[in-house]
Amino acid sequence: MSADQRRYRSMVIALHWTIALLIYVQLGLGWYFNEVLPDHSPQQKFLVGIHISVGLTLLLLVLVRIGVRLTHRPPPLPTGMPGWERFLSQAVHFVFYVLMLALPFTGWALASGGKNPISFWGLPWPRLPGVAALLPDKAAHESLQHLHVYVLIWVVVINLALHVAGALKHQFDGRPVLWRMVPFLKRPAA
């Protein structure tokens, strides 16, 4: 088997799909409690608590994923891939890592500036140091909330679209790659 035909490690595949699923859950939860539920309702407060716990779970999983990425090289990209596609693939992955850290940290910062204690699946979670002093300022809080709720989310959506489009393009252009990350797909015959 050549180097560009290797599958990702099982742990990486599990982290990839768990993180992907939780990102979609977060997008759905955030949309639902911001756009559908009445502000300050008990249902909204309940879902915000779940959103915070899922976000902190994502943060922990992403830190594990970064550790695995730093200690285990991923399989190389398929041979014959043009340089611009290699660059775009690497850029999209880099942006994902930045976003997967920025979103939980901005959410943690928002929760740290609130009046209520932070709960992680019912357990106490510490406030982000130094944030409580900054966020009583209404303009700072609104700016951080705008960054978390609108700017970073749209960058995630665009990046997700690029990631999926790139994987599907390669799947059907003679350099299939999905089998490397999708557990039930078999490696195509050479």
mmCIF file of C-alpha atoms in Angstrom:
data_model
loop_
_atom_site.group_PDB
_atom_site.id
_atom_site.type_symbol
_atom_site.label_atom_id
_atom_site.label_comp_id
_atom_site.label_asym_id
_atom_site.label_seq_id
_atom_site.Cartn_x
_atom_site.Cartn_y
_atom_site.Cartn_z
ATOM 1 C CA MET A 1 0.000 0.000 0.000
ATOM 2 C CA SER A 2 1.467 3.378 -0.985
ATOM 3 C CA ALA A 3 1.771 6.255 1.477
ATOM 4 C CA ASP A 4 -1.146 8.204 -0.045
ATOM 5 C CA GLN A 5 -3.509 5.235 0.366
ATOM 6 C CA ARG A 6 -3.381 5.065 4.146
ATOM 7 C CA ARG A 7 -6.464 5.508 6.288
ATOM 8 C CA TYR A 8 -6.461 7.858 9.266
ATOM 9 C CA ARG A 9 -5.956 6.255 12.679
ATOM 10 C CA SER A 10 -9.090 4.997 14.420
ATOM 11 C CA MET A 11 -8.726 7.562 17.212
ATOM 12 C CA VAL A 12 -8.497 10.402 14.680
ATOM 13 C CA ILE A 13 -11.574 9.121 12.837
ATOM 14 C CA ALA A 14 -13.530 8.879 16.108
ATOM 15 C CA LEU A 15 -12.473 12.384 17.158
ATOM 16 C CA HIS A 16 -13.241 13.801 13.697
ATOM 17 C CA TRP A 17 -16.805 12.487 13.596
ATOM 18 C CA THR A 18 -17.541 13.175 17.277
ATOM 19 C CA ILE A 19 -16.333 16.768 16.934
ATOM 20 C CA ALA A 20 -18.222 17.185 13.635
ATOM 21 C CA LEU A 21 -21.454 15.902 15.199
ATOM 22 C CA LEU A 22 -21.062 18.181 18.222
ATOM 23 C CA ILE A 23 -20.409 21.193 15.956
ATOM 24 C CA TYR A 24 -23.675 20.502 14.126
ATOM 25 C CA VAL A 25 -25.452 20.093 17.490
ATOM 26 C CA GLN A 26 -24.021 23.446 18.590
ATOM 27 C CA LEU A 27 -25.139 25.173 15.393
ATOM 28 C CA GLY A 28 -28.648 23.773 15.809
ATOM 29 C CA LEU A 29 -28.885 24.580 19.514
ATOM 30 C CA GLY A 30 -27.555 28.104 19.026
ATOM 31 C CA TRP A 31 -29.976 28.820 16.215
ATOM 32 C CA TYR A 32 -32.918 27.349 18.131
ATOM 33 C CA PHE A 33 -32.437 29.183 21.414
ATOM 34 C CA ASN A 34 -31.491 32.472 19.710
ATOM 35 C CA GLU A 35 -34.074 32.544 16.915
ATOM 36 C CA VAL A 36 -37.004 30.367 18.016
ATOM 37 C CA LEU A 37 -37.345 30.437 21.792
ATOM 38 C CA PRO A 38 -38.492 33.567 23.637
ATOM 39 C CA ASP A 39 -35.666 35.476 25.306
ATOM 40 C CA HIS A 40 -35.167 34.731 29.006
ATOM 41 C CA SER A 41 -37.581 31.779 28.923
ATOM 42 C CA PRO A 42 -36.877 28.681 31.065
ATOM 43 C CA GLN A 43 -36.442 26.603 27.875
ATOM 44 C CA GLN A 44 -33.867 29.060 26.552
ATOM 45 C CA LYS A 45 -31.951 29.024 29.846
ATOM 46 C CA PHE A 46 -31.970 25.204 29.855
ATOM 47 C CA LEU A 47 -30.691 24.962 26.263
ATOM 48 C CA VAL A 48 -28.036 27.612 26.876
ATOM 49 C CA GLY A 49 -26.751 25.408 29.719
ATOM 50 C CA ILE A 50 -26.569 22.410 27.378
ATOM 51 C CA HIS A 51 -24.893 24.604 24.725
ATOM 52 C CA ILE A 52 -22.237 25.654 27.252
ATOM 53 C CA SER A 53 -21.606 22.046 28.325
ATOM 54 C CA VAL A 54 -21.359 20.848 24.715
ATOM 55 C CA GLY A 55 -19.033 23.774 23.921
ATOM 56 C CA LEU A 56 -16.723 22.918 26.801
ATOM 57 C CA THR A 57 -16.807 19.250 25.754
ATOM 58 C CA LEU A 58 -15.794 20.360 22.266
ATOM 59 C CA LEU A 59 -12.949 22.413 23.696
ATOM 60 C CA LEU A 60 -11.585 19.388 25.577
ATOM 61 C CA LEU A 61 -11.960 17.096 22.536
ATOM 62 C CA VAL A 62 -10.264 19.643 20.266
ATOM 63 C CA LEU A 63 -7.332 19.910 22.670
ATOM 64 C CA VAL A 64 -7.011 16.114 22.527
ATOM 65 C CA ARG A 65 -7.292 16.261 18.721
ATOM 66 C CA ILE A 66 -4.545 18.883 18.520
ATOM 67 C CA GLY A 67 -2.336 16.729 20.756
ATOM 68 C CA VAL A 68 -2.910 13.733 18.495
ATOM 69 C CA ARG A 69 -2.228 15.859 15.403
ATOM 70 C CA LEU A 70 1.055 17.106 16.884
ATOM 71 C CA THR A 71 2.227 13.610 17.801
ATOM 72 C CA HIS A 72 0.903 11.635 14.801
ATOM 73 C CA ARG A 73 1.348 12.855 11.253
ATOM 74 C CA PRO A 74 -1.761 12.509 9.095
ATOM 75 C CA PRO A 75 -1.574 10.452 5.911
ATOM 76 C CA PRO A 76 -0.207 12.502 3.024
ATOM 77 C CA LEU A 77 -2.567 14.035 0.511
ATOM 78 C CA PRO A 78 -3.133 11.998 -2.671
ATOM 79 C CA THR A 79 -0.333 12.113 -5.221
ATOM 80 C CA GLY A 80 -0.945 14.296 -8.224
ATOM 81 C CA MET A 81 -2.978 16.863 -6.282
ATOM 82 C CA PRO A 82 -2.223 20.358 -7.641
ATOM 83 C CA GLY A 83 -0.399 22.775 -5.358
ATOM 84 C CA TRP A 84 -3.355 25.147 -5.047
ATOM 85 C CA GLU A 85 -5.563 22.274 -3.832
ATOM 86 C CA ARG A 86 -2.933 21.221 -1.298
ATOM 87 C CA PHE A 87 -2.706 24.803 -0.043
ATOM 88 C CA LEU A 88 -6.503 25.155 0.176
ATOM 89 C CA SER A 89 -6.803 21.829 2.024
ATOM 90 C CA GLN A 90 -4.177 22.853 4.560
ATOM 91 C CA ALA A 91 -5.700 26.340 4.941
ATOM 92 C CA VAL A 92 -9.195 24.954 5.570
ATOM 93 C CA HIS A 93 -7.839 22.550 8.208
ATOM 94 C CA PHE A 94 -5.850 25.320 9.890
ATOM 95 C CA VAL A 95 -8.908 27.601 9.967
ATOM 96 C CA PHE A 96 -10.925 24.744 11.481
ATOM 97 C CA TYR A 97 -8.446 24.368 14.325
ATOM 98 C CA VAL A 98 -8.521 28.124 14.978
ATOM 99 C CA LEU A 99 -12.335 28.121 14.938
ATOM 100 C CA MET A 100 -12.604 25.010 17.103
ATOM 101 C CA LEU A 101 -10.608 26.887 19.737
ATOM 102 C CA ALA A 102 -12.024 30.390 19.188
ATOM 103 C CA LEU A 103 -15.686 29.418 19.468
ATOM 104 C CA PRO A 104 -15.442 27.552 22.788
ATOM 105 C CA PHE A 105 -13.143 30.217 24.227
ATOM 106 C CA THR A 106 -15.433 33.093 23.221
ATOM 107 C CA GLY A 107 -18.411 31.140 24.591
ATOM 108 C CA TRP A 108 -16.515 30.446 27.815
ATOM 109 C CA ALA A 109 -15.652 34.148 28.018
ATOM 110 C CA LEU A 110 -19.322 35.093 27.590
ATOM 111 C CA ALA A 111 -20.360 32.615 30.290
ATOM 112 C CA SER A 112 -17.558 33.899 32.530
ATOM 113 C CA GLY A 113 -18.917 37.434 32.269
ATOM 114 C CA GLY A 114 -22.404 36.352 33.329
ATOM 115 C CA LYS A 115 -23.923 36.359 36.790
ATOM 116 C CA ASN A 116 -24.650 32.622 36.979
ATOM 117 C CA PRO A 117 -22.047 29.983 37.841
ATOM 118 C CA ILE A 118 -20.755 27.981 34.889
ATOM 119 C CA SER A 119 -21.909 24.375 34.830
ATOM 120 C CA PHE A 120 -20.230 21.590 32.855
ATOM 121 C CA TRP A 121 -22.767 18.762 32.740
ATOM 122 C CA GLY A 122 -23.832 19.641 36.302
ATOM 123 C CA LEU A 123 -20.296 20.081 37.623
ATOM 124 C CA PRO A 124 -18.796 23.483 38.468
ATOM 125 C CA TRP A 125 -16.485 24.955 35.813
ATOM 126 C CA PRO A 126 -14.131 27.875 36.525
ATOM 127 C CA ARG A 127 -14.595 31.283 34.987
ATOM 128 C CA LEU A 128 -12.046 32.337 32.394
ATOM 129 C CA PRO A 129 -9.526 34.472 34.342
ATOM 130 C CA GLY A 130 -9.693 38.221 33.766
ATOM 131 C CA VAL A 131 -12.884 38.169 31.715
ATOM 132 C CA ALA A 132 -15.334 39.154 34.449
ATOM 133 C CA ALA A 133 -13.606 42.541 34.765
ATOM 134 C CA LEU A 134 -13.991 43.250 31.024
ATOM 135 C CA LEU A 135 -17.501 42.087 30.256
ATOM 136 C CA PRO A 136 -19.579 44.248 32.595
ATOM 137 C CA ASP A 137 -18.905 46.869 29.921
ATOM 138 C CA LYS A 138 -21.992 46.498 27.710
ATOM 139 C CA ALA A 139 -20.147 47.361 24.485
ATOM 140 C CA ALA A 140 -17.417 44.771 25.161
ATOM 141 C CA HIS A 141 -20.015 42.111 25.961
ATOM 142 C CA GLU A 142 -22.023 42.891 22.811
ATOM 143 C CA SER A 143 -18.885 42.851 20.646
ATOM 144 C CA LEU A 144 -17.823 39.470 21.996
ATOM 145 C CA GLN A 145 -21.352 38.128 21.607
ATOM 146 C CA HIS A 146 -21.485 39.388 17.997
ATOM 147 C CA LEU A 147 -18.133 37.735 17.284
ATOM 148 C CA HIS A 148 -19.267 34.423 18.830
ATOM 149 C CA VAL A 149 -22.832 34.310 17.497
ATOM 150 C CA TYR A 150 -22.452 35.798 14.035
ATOM 151 C CA VAL A 151 -18.917 36.237 12.738
ATOM 152 C CA LEU A 152 -17.295 32.987 13.859
ATOM 153 C CA ILE A 153 -20.420 30.939 13.111
ATOM 154 C CA TRP A 154 -20.538 32.134 9.501
ATOM 155 C CA VAL A 155 -16.833 31.402 9.089
ATOM 156 C CA VAL A 156 -17.549 27.879 10.421
ATOM 157 C CA VAL A 157 -20.407 27.414 7.947
ATOM 158 C CA ILE A 158 -18.264 28.603 5.014
ATOM 159 C CA ASN A 159 -15.332 26.456 6.137
ATOM 160 C CA LEU A 160 -17.592 23.414 6.526
ATOM 161 C CA ALA A 161 -18.902 23.954 3.004
ATOM 162 C CA LEU A 162 -15.340 24.181 1.633
ATOM 163 C CA HIS A 163 -14.282 21.069 3.569
ATOM 164 C CA VAL A 164 -17.224 18.963 2.364
ATOM 165 C CA ALA A 165 -16.957 20.301 -1.211
ATOM 166 C CA GLY A 166 -13.239 19.483 -1.325
ATOM 167 C CA ALA A 167 -13.758 15.959 0.000
ATOM 168 C CA LEU A 168 -16.579 15.297 -2.477
ATOM 169 C CA LYS A 169 -14.591 16.787 -5.381
ATOM 170 C CA HIS A 170 -11.707 14.447 -4.689
ATOM 171 C CA GLN A 171 -14.015 11.514 -4.146
ATOM 172 C CA PHE A 172 -15.287 11.854 -7.708
ATOM 173 C CA ASP A 173 -12.248 13.212 -9.587
ATOM 174 C CA GLY A 174 -10.218 10.013 -9.576
ATOM 175 C CA ARG A 175 -8.434 10.645 -6.263
ATOM 176 C CA PRO A 176 -10.953 9.277 -3.738
ATOM 177 C CA VAL A 177 -10.297 10.344 -0.168
ATOM 178 C CA LEU A 178 -13.496 9.677 1.783
ATOM 179 C CA TRP A 179 -12.513 6.073 2.539
ATOM 180 C CA ARG A 180 -9.602 7.427 4.606
ATOM 181 C CA MET A 181 -11.945 9.117 7.115
ATOM 182 C CA VAL A 182 -15.294 7.311 6.735
ATOM 183 C CA PRO A 183 -15.152 4.090 8.783
ATOM 184 C CA PHE A 184 -17.468 1.965 6.623
ATOM 185 C CA LEU A 185 -15.941 2.836 3.236
ATOM 186 C CA LYS A 186 -13.386 0.484 1.723
ATOM 187 C CA ARG A 187 -10.243 1.593 -0.072
ATOM 188 C CA PRO A 188 -10.949 1.686 -3.809
ATOM 189 C CA ALA A 189 -9.015 -0.678 -6.042
ATOM 190 C CA ALA A 190 -5.928 0.928 -7.561
#
